[in-house]
Amino acid sequence: MRIITGTARGCRLKTPKGETTRPTADRIKESLFNILGRRVEEAHVLDLFAGTGALGLEALSRGASSALFVDERTASLIEENAVKARLFDRAEIVRGDALRVLRRLGTLERSFDLIFCDPPYRRGLWEKALSSVDREGLLSPDGCMIVEHGTEEEELPTLENLHCVREEAYGRTTRLRFFSRNVQGVKS
């Protein structure tokens, strides 16, 4: 696992031992950032269920202003990777339950231009996180939330403010869905 491009290009990231964390494959990450293009520059990023921190660190490497990483188990690993990539000065790392942190961020009236949500598959976590972001108003008006989940996880929760504007499937296991506050969202 590595940072693909930008100021930390080629930096190899540490991954946790065992199978509790499933990092986003480099080819999916590259495709995702090609879709986002220049939206990453100067963005304020939230990386939920951050794992290794690869998505938020890639965004920082590509010019994002800041990234808030949230993970219950891997906060020290994310810190280590941020230091190794020389991106720690723009990183904020929170050890905690992502759904509780989302409620707290809503109370603090924080908003983000890009929100990455890559929880463990088949546990209903992406649906809960998406609903919470929608309810708490955490996505900026022109922002984009990207959810990675299993291909068999089809059903979307009821949303008031967010709309699914794009879907991409990767092999038989992974789907990315892009959500925006407006229906134009992310262009093809």
mmCIF file of C-alpha atoms in Angstrom, residues 43-105:
data_model
loop_
_atom_site.group_PDB
_atom_site.id
_atom_site.type_symbol
_atom_site.label_atom_id
_atom_site.label_comp_id
_atom_site.label_asym_id
_atom_site.label_seq_id
_atom_site.Cartn_x
_atom_site.Cartn_y
_atom_site.Cartn_z
ATOM 1 C CA ALA A 43 -10.455 20.481 0.446
ATOM 2 C CA HIS A 44 -11.240 19.804 4.088
ATOM 3 C CA VAL A 45 -11.413 16.016 4.319
ATOM 4 C CA LEU A 46 -13.043 13.597 6.745
ATOM 5 C CA ASP A 47 -11.775 9.996 6.576
ATOM 6 C CA LEU A 48 -14.194 7.725 8.488
ATOM 7 C CA PHE A 49 -13.203 4.187 9.464
ATOM 8 C CA ALA A 50 -9.793 5.375 8.298
ATOM 9 C CA GLY A 51 -7.830 2.154 8.867
ATOM 10 C CA THR A 52 -4.344 2.941 7.544
ATOM 11 C CA GLY A 53 -5.338 6.508 6.671
ATOM 12 C CA ALA A 54 -4.577 5.837 2.995
ATOM 13 C CA LEU A 55 -7.514 7.810 1.534
ATOM 14 C CA GLY A 56 -7.064 10.910 3.682
ATOM 15 C CA LEU A 57 -3.272 10.826 3.268
ATOM 16 C CA GLU A 58 -3.650 10.511 -0.510
ATOM 17 C CA ALA A 59 -5.924 13.579 -0.424
ATOM 18 C CA LEU A 60 -3.371 15.533 1.644
ATOM 19 C CA SER A 61 -0.597 14.491 -0.725
ATOM 20 C CA ARG A 62 -2.698 15.822 -3.617
ATOM 21 C CA GLY A 63 -3.218 19.228 -2.004
ATOM 22 C CA ALA A 64 -6.109 18.953 0.457
ATOM 23 C CA SER A 65 -5.934 21.614 3.196
ATOM 24 C CA SER A 66 -6.653 19.294 6.106
ATOM 25 C CA ALA A 67 -7.846 15.817 6.974
ATOM 26 C CA LEU A 68 -9.614 14.504 10.041
ATOM 27 C CA PHE A 69 -9.058 10.753 10.472
ATOM 28 C CA VAL A 70 -11.454 8.726 12.621
ATOM 29 C CA ASP A 71 -10.863 5.126 13.650
ATOM 30 C CA GLU A 72 -11.464 3.224 16.855
ATOM 31 C CA ARG A 73 -8.484 0.877 16.629
ATOM 32 C CA THR A 74 -5.816 2.287 14.321
ATOM 33 C CA ALA A 75 -5.237 5.889 15.421
ATOM 34 C CA SER A 76 -1.580 5.286 16.332
ATOM 35 C CA LEU A 77 -0.957 3.584 12.967
ATOM 36 C CA ILE A 78 -2.544 6.538 11.126
ATOM 37 C CA GLU A 79 -0.306 8.913 13.094
ATOM 38 C CA GLU A 80 2.743 6.843 12.186
ATOM 39 C CA ASN A 81 1.777 6.869 8.481
ATOM 40 C CA ALA A 82 1.078 10.626 8.524
ATOM 41 C CA VAL A 83 4.501 11.301 10.049
ATOM 42 C CA LYS A 84 6.213 8.950 7.577
ATOM 43 C CA ALA A 85 4.495 10.715 4.641
ATOM 44 C CA ARG A 86 5.401 14.143 6.097
ATOM 45 C CA LEU A 87 1.713 15.117 6.186
ATOM 46 C CA PHE A 88 1.145 15.142 9.946
ATOM 47 C CA ASP A 89 0.969 18.948 10.154
ATOM 48 C CA ARG A 90 -2.373 18.915 8.271
ATOM 49 C CA ALA A 91 -3.767 15.781 9.936
ATOM 50 C CA GLU A 92 -6.091 15.544 12.918
ATOM 51 C CA ILE A 93 -6.506 12.024 14.281
ATOM 52 C CA VAL A 94 -9.357 10.942 16.526
ATOM 53 C CA ARG A 95 -9.525 7.545 18.209
ATOM 54 C CA GLY A 96 -13.194 6.763 18.614
ATOM 55 C CA ASP A 97 -16.372 5.216 17.318
ATOM 56 C CA ALA A 98 -17.093 6.843 13.946
ATOM 57 C CA LEU A 99 -20.843 7.165 14.540
ATOM 58 C CA ARG A 100 -20.347 8.894 17.895
ATOM 59 C CA VAL A 101 -17.712 11.186 16.395
ATOM 60 C CA LEU A 102 -20.147 12.157 13.610
ATOM 61 C CA ARG A 103 -22.721 13.271 16.195
ATOM 62 C CA ARG A 104 -20.062 15.308 17.996
ATOM 63 C CA LEU A 105 -18.919 16.926 14.729
#
